[in-house]
Amino acid sequence: MHEIGMTIVEWIIGLLVLGGALLGALSAFGLLRLPDVYTRSHAATKSTTLGVMSILLGAFLYFVAYDNYVSAKLLLGIVFVLITAPVAGHLIGRAAYKSGAPLSDRTVQDDLKHAPHTDTQLREHTDGQLPHERERQRE
Amino acid sequence: MLQVVLYTALVLLSLSVVAGLYRIIRGPSMPDRVIALDTIGICLIGLVAVVCMLQDTTAYLDIILLMGILAFLGTVAFSKFIEKGVVMEHARNRDDHR
């Protein structure tokens, strides 16, 4: 009975680790092949996060099954990767758009095209004052 | 059996690190390079976890947390720098940099 249980655990760990590594390789393929910054960040952020989370879950199960060791560090690592990776992806996408990284030729829609995202455009859009300047005047 | 799977995972993750390096060297714009750096950091976390399992030790588990924090902070600092030209923004000299 115990022998069968260990085999099942081994299979689960193997599937988790192999799936995670395959997701990592897939995201690297996307990083190489996709046409512009935004699609590349899409490939790099999402699938790498899921892949590393499943590898860490596999490692957690490994240490529970073979060493009877419940590792709080691995759980913390899973939570940390889950929280920080989307934040980092959002920040870098925003920085890419604001710094004017070009979109691919095949882009069909750019919702931010007419949105005021530089100071001069914002001045034209409002009454010539930026929000924080207006606040300062009120003070 | 598990050893073969772990070695395969090591090879796949190393290949994705190599792909990230190619994107860092080649990348046409600065955000490309930052995204590739972030990917390499996250892949390194996975590599450390796989090495931990291969050597059957818990000694490297601290490195996982450390790599996660460093990759995140690096990405945040780089993206703020690309967006505004400064990393730390103070309220009193905000006008100079905008």
PDB file of C-alpha atoms in Angstrom:
ATOM      1  CA  MET A   1       0.000   0.000   0.000  1.00  0.00           C
ATOM      2  CA  HIS A   2       2.736   2.401   1.001  1.00  0.00           C
ATOM      3  CA  GLU A   3       4.685   1.454  -2.081  1.00  0.00           C
ATOM      4  CA  ILE A   4       1.736   2.299  -4.360  1.00  0.00           C
ATOM      5  CA  GLY A   5       1.236   5.630  -2.584  1.00  0.00           C
ATOM      6  CA  MET A   6       4.862   6.582  -3.150  1.00  0.00           C
ATOM      7  CA  THR A   7       4.561   5.721  -6.842  1.00  0.00           C
ATOM      8  CA  ILE A   8       1.493   7.942  -7.184  1.00  0.00           C
ATOM      9  CA  VAL A   9       3.247  10.802  -5.404  1.00  0.00           C
ATOM     10  CA  GLU A  10       6.258  10.359  -7.660  1.00  0.00           C
ATOM     11  CA  TRP A  11       4.019  10.578 -10.746  1.00  0.00           C
ATOM     12  CA  ILE A  12       2.314  13.719  -9.450  1.00  0.00           C
ATOM     13  CA  ILE A  13       5.650  15.393  -8.691  1.00  0.00           C
ATOM     14  CA  GLY A  14       7.002  14.400 -12.104  1.00  0.00           C
ATOM     15  CA  LEU A  15       3.961  15.770 -13.922  1.00  0.00           C
ATOM     16  CA  LEU A  16       4.041  19.057 -12.000  1.00  0.00           C
ATOM     17  CA  VAL A  17       7.759  19.616 -12.580  1.00  0.00           C
ATOM     18  CA  LEU A  18       7.693  18.571 -16.215  1.00  0.00           C
ATOM     19  CA  GLY A  19       4.592  20.689 -16.920  1.00  0.00           C
ATOM     20  CA  GLY A  20       6.193  23.679 -15.246  1.00  0.00           C
ATOM     21  CA  ALA A  21       9.395  23.297 -17.229  1.00  0.00           C
ATOM     22  CA  LEU A  22       7.431  22.912 -20.471  1.00  0.00           C
ATOM     23  CA  LEU A  23       5.501  26.113 -19.696  1.00  0.00           C
ATOM     24  CA  GLY A  24       8.807  27.878 -19.056  1.00  0.00           C
ATOM     25  CA  ALA A  25      10.196  26.683 -22.399  1.00  0.00           C
ATOM     26  CA  LEU A  26       6.965  27.726 -24.123  1.00  0.00           C
ATOM     27  CA  SER A  27       7.205  31.235 -22.716  1.00  0.00           C
ATOM     28  CA  ALA A  28      10.832  31.410 -23.853  1.00  0.00           C
ATOM     29  CA  PHE A  29       9.667  30.439 -27.342  1.00  0.00           C
ATOM     30  CA  GLY A  30       7.127  33.252 -27.179  1.00  0.00           C
ATOM     31  CA  LEU A  31       9.862  35.633 -26.025  1.00  0.00           C
ATOM     32  CA  LEU A  32      11.847  34.725 -29.113  1.00  0.00           C
ATOM     33  CA  ARG A  33       9.116  34.670 -31.750  1.00  0.00           C
ATOM     34  CA  LEU A  34       6.408  37.223 -30.922  1.00  0.00           C
ATOM     35  CA  PRO A  35       6.512  40.522 -32.828  1.00  0.00           C
ATOM     36  CA  ASP A  36       6.432  43.389 -30.292  1.00  0.00           C
ATOM     37  CA  VAL A  37       7.028  44.291 -26.639  1.00  0.00           C
ATOM     38  CA  TYR A  38       3.434  43.883 -25.497  1.00  0.00           C
ATOM     39  CA  THR A  39       2.880  40.397 -26.885  1.00  0.00           C
ATOM     40  CA  ARG A  40       6.280  39.355 -25.605  1.00  0.00           C
ATOM     41  CA  SER A  41       5.461  40.579 -22.108  1.00  0.00           C
ATOM     42  CA  HIS A  42       2.187  38.679 -22.376  1.00  0.00           C
ATOM     43  CA  ALA A  43       4.095  35.472 -23.134  1.00  0.00           C
ATOM     44  CA  ALA A  44       6.798  36.067 -20.557  1.00  0.00           C
ATOM     45  CA  THR A  45       4.637  37.093 -17.616  1.00  0.00           C
ATOM     46  CA  LYS A  46       1.752  34.645 -17.585  1.00  0.00           C
ATOM     47  CA  SER A  47       3.076  31.261 -18.562  1.00  0.00           C
ATOM     48  CA  THR A  48       6.379  31.607 -16.698  1.00  0.00           C
ATOM     49  CA  THR A  49       4.487  32.449 -13.516  1.00  0.00           C
ATOM     50  CA  LEU A  50       2.237  29.401 -13.816  1.00  0.00           C
ATOM     51  CA  GLY A  51       5.215  27.190 -14.691  1.00  0.00           C
ATOM     52  CA  VAL A  52       7.337  28.265 -11.739  1.00  0.00           C
ATOM     53  CA  MET A  53       4.363  27.984  -9.394  1.00  0.00           C
ATOM     54  CA  SER A  54       3.784  24.393 -10.458  1.00  0.00           C
ATOM     55  CA  ILE A  55       7.503  23.574 -10.107  1.00  0.00           C
ATOM     56  CA  LEU A  56       7.508  25.022  -6.593  1.00  0.00           C
ATOM     57  CA  LEU A  57       4.355  23.045  -5.753  1.00  0.00           C
ATOM     58  CA  GLY A  58       6.128  19.916  -7.011  1.00  0.00           C
ATOM     59  CA  ALA A  59       9.127  20.683  -4.806  1.00  0.00           C
ATOM     60  CA  PHE A  60       6.803  21.220  -1.830  1.00  0.00           C
ATOM     61  CA  LEU A  61       5.176  17.807  -2.420  1.00  0.00           C
ATOM     62  CA  TYR A  62       8.633  16.228  -2.845  1.00  0.00           C
ATOM     63  CA  PHE A  63       9.852  17.429   0.530  1.00  0.00           C
ATOM     64  CA  VAL A  64       6.570  16.472   2.200  1.00  0.00           C
ATOM     65  CA  ALA A  65       6.624  12.960   0.703  1.00  0.00           C
ATOM     66  CA  TYR A  66      10.301  12.025   0.985  1.00  0.00           C
ATOM     67  CA  ASP A  67      11.637  14.029   3.922  1.00  0.00           C
ATOM     68  CA  ASN A  68       8.461  14.632   5.978  1.00  0.00           C
ATOM     69  CA  TYR A  69       9.398  18.288   5.839  1.00  0.00           C
ATOM     70  CA  VAL A  70       6.690  20.934   5.361  1.00  0.00           C
ATOM     71  CA  SER A  71       8.497  23.913   3.906  1.00  0.00           C
ATOM     72  CA  ALA A  72       6.855  27.226   4.678  1.00  0.00           C
ATOM     73  CA  LYS A  73       9.500  28.928   2.527  1.00  0.00           C
ATOM     74  CA  LEU A  74       8.252  27.185  -0.609  1.00  0.00           C
ATOM     75  CA  LEU A  75       4.651  28.139   0.128  1.00  0.00           C
ATOM     76  CA  LEU A  76       5.785  31.716   0.716  1.00  0.00           C
ATOM     77  CA  GLY A  77       7.694  31.587  -2.574  1.00  0.00           C
ATOM     78  CA  ILE A  78       4.559  30.414  -4.426  1.00  0.00           C
ATOM     79  CA  VAL A  79       2.472  33.243  -2.936  1.00  0.00           C
ATOM     80  CA  PHE A  80       5.192  35.780  -3.632  1.00  0.00           C
ATOM     81  CA  VAL A  81       5.567  34.805  -7.290  1.00  0.00           C
ATOM     82  CA  LEU A  82       1.771  34.818  -7.669  1.00  0.00           C
ATOM     83  CA  ILE A  83       1.508  38.353  -6.281  1.00  0.00           C
ATOM     84  CA  THR A  84       4.534  40.057  -7.794  1.00  0.00           C
ATOM     85  CA  ALA A  85       4.646  38.742 -11.371  1.00  0.00           C
ATOM     86  CA  PRO A  86       1.407  40.451 -12.582  1.00  0.00           C
ATOM     87  CA  VAL A  87       2.445  43.696 -10.872  1.00  0.00           C
ATOM     88  CA  ALA A  88       5.808  43.643 -12.602  1.00  0.00           C
ATOM     89  CA  GLY A  89       4.177  42.825 -15.938  1.00  0.00           C
ATOM     90  CA  HIS A  90       1.723  45.699 -15.583  1.00  0.00           C
ATOM     91  CA  LEU A  91       4.466  48.182 -14.639  1.00  0.00           C
ATOM     92  CA  ILE A  92       6.715  47.241 -17.522  1.00  0.00           C
ATOM     93  CA  GLY A  93       3.856  47.315 -20.026  1.00  0.00           C
ATOM     94  CA  ARG A  94       2.908  50.781 -18.847  1.00  0.00           C
ATOM     95  CA  ALA A  95       6.515  51.952 -19.029  1.00  0.00           C
ATOM     96  CA  ALA A  96       6.809  50.496 -22.543  1.00  0.00           C
ATOM     97  CA  TYR A  97       3.708  52.341 -23.762  1.00  0.00           C
ATOM     98  CA  LYS A  98       4.705  55.625 -22.144  1.00  0.00           C
ATOM     99  CA  SER A  99       8.223  55.435 -23.519  1.00  0.00           C
ATOM    100  CA  GLY A 100       6.740  54.931 -26.994  1.00  0.00           C
ATOM    101  CA  ALA A 101       7.755  51.386 -27.819  1.00  0.00           C
ATOM    102  CA  PRO A 102       6.323  50.627 -31.272  1.00  0.00           C
ATOM    103  CA  LEU A 103       3.357  48.308 -31.722  1.00  0.00           C
ATOM    104  CA  SER A 104       3.498  45.508 -34.247  1.00  0.00           C
ATOM    105  CA  ASP A 105       2.200  46.063 -37.804  1.00  0.00           C
ATOM    106  CA  ARG A 106      -0.558  43.549 -37.241  1.00  0.00           C
ATOM    107  CA  THR A 107      -2.085  45.453 -34.302  1.00  0.00           C
ATOM    108  CA  VAL A 108      -5.775  46.066 -34.959  1.00  0.00           C
ATOM    109  CA  GLN A 109      -6.759  48.221 -32.001  1.00  0.00           C
ATOM    110  CA  ASP A 110      -4.990  50.719 -29.748  1.00  0.00           C
ATOM    111  CA  ASP A 111      -7.400  52.017 -27.139  1.00  0.00           C
ATOM    112  CA  LEU A 112      -4.850  54.356 -25.577  1.00  0.00           C
ATOM    113  CA  LYS A 113      -4.064  56.112 -28.848  1.00  0.00           C
ATOM    114  CA  HIS A 114      -6.292  59.141 -28.181  1.00  0.00           C
ATOM    115  CA  ALA A 115      -5.975  59.096 -24.419  1.00  0.00           C
ATOM    116  CA  PRO A 116      -3.865  61.969 -23.067  1.00  0.00           C
ATOM    117  CA  HIS A 117      -0.732  60.298 -21.757  1.00  0.00           C
ATOM    118  CA  THR A 118       1.832  63.072 -21.967  1.00  0.00           C
ATOM    119  CA  ASP A 119       1.787  66.365 -20.087  1.00  0.00           C
ATOM    120  CA  THR A 120       1.264  68.550 -23.177  1.00  0.00           C
ATOM    121  CA  GLN A 121      -1.670  66.453 -24.350  1.00  0.00           C
ATOM    122  CA  LEU A 122      -3.119  66.573 -20.845  1.00  0.00           C
ATOM    123  CA  ARG A 123      -2.854  70.386 -20.876  1.00  0.00           C
ATOM    124  CA  GLU A 124      -4.754  70.547 -24.155  1.00  0.00           C
ATOM    125  CA  HIS A 125      -7.330  68.184 -22.805  1.00  0.00           C
ATOM    126  CA  THR A 126      -8.058  70.164 -19.615  1.00  0.00           C
ATOM    127  CA  ASP A 127      -7.933  73.912 -18.982  1.00  0.00           C
ATOM    128  CA  GLY A 128      -4.185  74.130 -19.281  1.00  0.00           C
ATOM    129  CA  GLN A 129      -3.341  72.904 -15.808  1.00  0.00           C
ATOM    130  CA  LEU A 130      -2.251  69.518 -14.590  1.00  0.00           C
ATOM    131  CA  PRO A 131      -4.106  68.059 -11.597  1.00  0.00           C
ATOM    132  CA  HIS A 132      -1.221  68.375  -9.178  1.00  0.00           C
ATOM    133  CA  GLU A 133      -0.605  71.992 -10.223  1.00  0.00           C
ATOM    134  CA  ARG A 134      -4.227  72.814  -9.519  1.00  0.00           C
ATOM    135  CA  GLU A 135      -3.912  71.203  -6.102  1.00  0.00           C
ATOM    136  CA  ARG A 136      -0.860  73.277  -5.335  1.00  0.00           C
ATOM    137  CA  GLN A 137      -2.650  76.496  -6.321  1.00  0.00           C
ATOM    138  CA  ARG A 138      -5.526  75.647  -4.042  1.00  0.00           C
ATOM    139  CA  GLU A 139      -3.117  75.298  -1.152  1.00  0.00           C
TER     140      GLU A 139
ATOM    141  CA  MET B   1      12.338   7.852 -13.115  1.00  0.00           C
ATOM    142  CA  LEU B   2      11.979  11.085 -11.198  1.00  0.00           C
ATOM    143  CA  GLN B   3      15.665  11.817 -11.804  1.00  0.00           C
ATOM    144  CA  VAL B   4      15.149  11.749 -15.576  1.00  0.00           C
ATOM    145  CA  VAL B   5      12.188  14.131 -15.256  1.00  0.00           C
ATOM    146  CA  LEU B   6      14.222  16.492 -13.075  1.00  0.00           C
ATOM    147  CA  TYR B   7      17.143  16.531 -15.510  1.00  0.00           C
ATOM    148  CA  THR B   8      14.736  17.198 -18.401  1.00  0.00           C
ATOM    149  CA  ALA B   9      13.255  20.097 -16.449  1.00  0.00           C
ATOM    150  CA  LEU B  10      16.775  21.459 -15.848  1.00  0.00           C
ATOM    151  CA  VAL B  11      17.515  21.351 -19.585  1.00  0.00           C
ATOM    152  CA  LEU B  12      14.220  23.036 -20.533  1.00  0.00           C
ATOM    153  CA  LEU B  13      14.642  25.811 -17.972  1.00  0.00           C
ATOM    154  CA  SER B  14      18.253  26.412 -19.055  1.00  0.00           C
ATOM    155  CA  LEU B  15      17.064  26.710 -22.653  1.00  0.00           C
ATOM    156  CA  SER B  16      14.562  29.356 -21.623  1.00  0.00           C
ATOM    157  CA  VAL B  17      17.337  31.248 -19.792  1.00  0.00           C
ATOM    158  CA  VAL B  18      19.344  31.160 -23.045  1.00  0.00           C
ATOM    159  CA  ALA B  19      16.315  32.522 -24.930  1.00  0.00           C
ATOM    160  CA  GLY B  20      16.079  35.350 -22.398  1.00  0.00           C
ATOM    161  CA  LEU B  21      19.778  36.125 -22.899  1.00  0.00           C
ATOM    162  CA  TYR B  22      19.223  36.315 -26.662  1.00  0.00           C
ATOM    163  CA  ARG B  23      16.359  38.760 -26.091  1.00  0.00           C
ATOM    164  CA  ILE B  24      18.521  40.854 -23.750  1.00  0.00           C
ATOM    165  CA  ILE B  25      21.339  41.145 -26.281  1.00  0.00           C
ATOM    166  CA  ARG B  26      19.132  41.566 -29.342  1.00  0.00           C
ATOM    167  CA  GLY B  27      16.026  43.275 -27.892  1.00  0.00           C
ATOM    168  CA  PRO B  28      15.106  46.315 -29.974  1.00  0.00           C
ATOM    169  CA  SER B  29      13.854  48.408 -27.050  1.00  0.00           C
ATOM    170  CA  MET B  30      14.674  48.802 -23.375  1.00  0.00           C
ATOM    171  CA  PRO B  31      11.396  47.294 -22.034  1.00  0.00           C
ATOM    172  CA  ASP B  32      12.169  44.129 -24.034  1.00  0.00           C
ATOM    173  CA  ARG B  33      15.378  43.691 -22.107  1.00  0.00           C
ATOM    174  CA  VAL B  34      13.675  44.284 -18.771  1.00  0.00           C
ATOM    175  CA  ILE B  35      10.986  41.694 -19.583  1.00  0.00           C
ATOM    176  CA  ALA B  36      13.687  39.200 -20.533  1.00  0.00           C
ATOM    177  CA  LEU B  37      15.552  39.902 -17.270  1.00  0.00           C
ATOM    178  CA  ASP B  38      12.350  39.290 -15.319  1.00  0.00           C
ATOM    179  CA  THR B  39      11.799  35.996 -17.162  1.00  0.00           C
ATOM    180  CA  ILE B  40      15.371  34.907 -16.444  1.00  0.00           C
ATOM    181  CA  GLY B  41      14.883  35.680 -12.738  1.00  0.00           C
ATOM    182  CA  ILE B  42      11.695  33.624 -12.572  1.00  0.00           C
ATOM    183  CA  CYS B  43      13.305  30.747 -14.489  1.00  0.00           C
ATOM    184  CA  LEU B  44      16.212  30.811 -12.028  1.00  0.00           C
ATOM    185  CA  ILE B  45      13.709  30.328  -9.190  1.00  0.00           C
ATOM    186  CA  GLY B  46      12.473  27.172 -10.919  1.00  0.00           C
ATOM    187  CA  LEU B  47      16.052  26.002 -11.531  1.00  0.00           C
ATOM    188  CA  VAL B  48      16.929  26.387  -7.849  1.00  0.00           C
ATOM    189  CA  ALA B  49      13.826  24.403  -6.855  1.00  0.00           C
ATOM    190  CA  VAL B  50      14.741  21.576  -9.255  1.00  0.00           C
ATOM    191  CA  VAL B  51      18.348  21.509  -7.983  1.00  0.00           C
ATOM    192  CA  CYS B  52      16.988  21.323  -4.419  1.00  0.00           C
ATOM    193  CA  MET B  53      15.003  18.215  -5.362  1.00  0.00           C
ATOM    194  CA  LEU B  54      17.932  16.636  -7.235  1.00  0.00           C
ATOM    195  CA  GLN B  55      20.323  17.007  -4.307  1.00  0.00           C
ATOM    196  CA  ASP B  56      17.579  16.215  -1.772  1.00  0.00           C
ATOM    197  CA  THR B  57      18.467  19.195   0.377  1.00  0.00           C
ATOM    198  CA  THR B  58      16.503  22.127   1.769  1.00  0.00           C
ATOM    199  CA  ALA B  59      19.554  24.363   1.961  1.00  0.00           C
ATOM    200  CA  TYR B  60      18.767  26.412  -1.142  1.00  0.00           C
ATOM    201  CA  LEU B  61      15.175  27.243  -0.339  1.00  0.00           C
ATOM    202  CA  ASP B  62      16.140  30.695   0.981  1.00  0.00           C
ATOM    203  CA  ILE B  63      17.614  31.483  -2.428  1.00  0.00           C
ATOM    204  CA  ILE B  64      14.134  31.048  -3.974  1.00  0.00           C
ATOM    205  CA  LEU B  65      12.665  33.854  -1.875  1.00  0.00           C
ATOM    206  CA  LEU B  66      15.725  36.028  -2.405  1.00  0.00           C
ATOM    207  CA  MET B  67      15.619  35.608  -6.198  1.00  0.00           C
ATOM    208  CA  GLY B  68      11.909  36.399  -6.247  1.00  0.00           C
ATOM    209  CA  ILE B  69      12.350  39.609  -4.293  1.00  0.00           C
ATOM    210  CA  LEU B  70      15.384  40.711  -6.318  1.00  0.00           C
ATOM    211  CA  ALA B  71      13.725  40.048  -9.690  1.00  0.00           C
ATOM    212  CA  PHE B  72      10.608  41.965  -8.661  1.00  0.00           C
ATOM    213  CA  LEU B  73      12.514  44.951  -7.254  1.00  0.00           C
ATOM    214  CA  GLY B  74      14.755  45.083 -10.314  1.00  0.00           C
ATOM    215  CA  THR B  75      11.792  45.095 -12.672  1.00  0.00           C
ATOM    216  CA  VAL B  76       9.981  47.795 -10.700  1.00  0.00           C
ATOM    217  CA  ALA B  77      13.057  50.020 -10.530  1.00  0.00           C
ATOM    218  CA  PHE B  78      13.830  49.591 -14.233  1.00  0.00           C
ATOM    219  CA  SER B  79      10.267  50.301 -15.328  1.00  0.00           C
ATOM    220  CA  LYS B  80      10.091  53.446 -13.191  1.00  0.00           C
ATOM    221  CA  PHE B  81      13.395  54.529 -14.662  1.00  0.00           C
ATOM    222  CA  ILE B  82      12.221  53.919 -18.232  1.00  0.00           C
ATOM    223  CA  GLU B  83       8.940  55.715 -17.611  1.00  0.00           C
ATOM    224  CA  LYS B  84      10.134  58.822 -15.758  1.00  0.00           C
ATOM    225  CA  GLY B  85      13.907  58.918 -15.842  1.00  0.00           C
ATOM    226  CA  VAL B  86      14.148  58.622 -12.055  1.00  0.00           C
ATOM    227  CA  VAL B  87      13.804  55.677  -9.713  1.00  0.00           C
ATOM    228  CA  MET B  88      12.934  57.492  -6.504  1.00  0.00           C
ATOM    229  CA  GLU B  89      10.410  60.280  -6.934  1.00  0.00           C
ATOM    230  CA  HIS B  90      10.219  63.095  -4.383  1.00  0.00           C
ATOM    231  CA  ALA B  91       7.167  65.328  -4.166  1.00  0.00           C
ATOM    232  CA  ARG B  92       9.129  68.561  -3.902  1.00  0.00           C
ATOM    233  CA  ASN B  93      11.079  68.223  -7.146  1.00  0.00           C
ATOM    234  CA  ARG B  94       8.399  66.449  -9.115  1.00  0.00           C
ATOM    235  CA  ASP B  95       8.126  69.283 -11.649  1.00  0.00           C
ATOM    236  CA  ASP B  96      11.785  69.031 -12.623  1.00  0.00           C
ATOM    237  CA  HIS B  97      11.489  65.511 -13.863  1.00  0.00           C
ATOM    238  CA  ARG B  98       8.068  65.332 -15.437  1.00  0.00           C
TER     239      ARG B  98
END
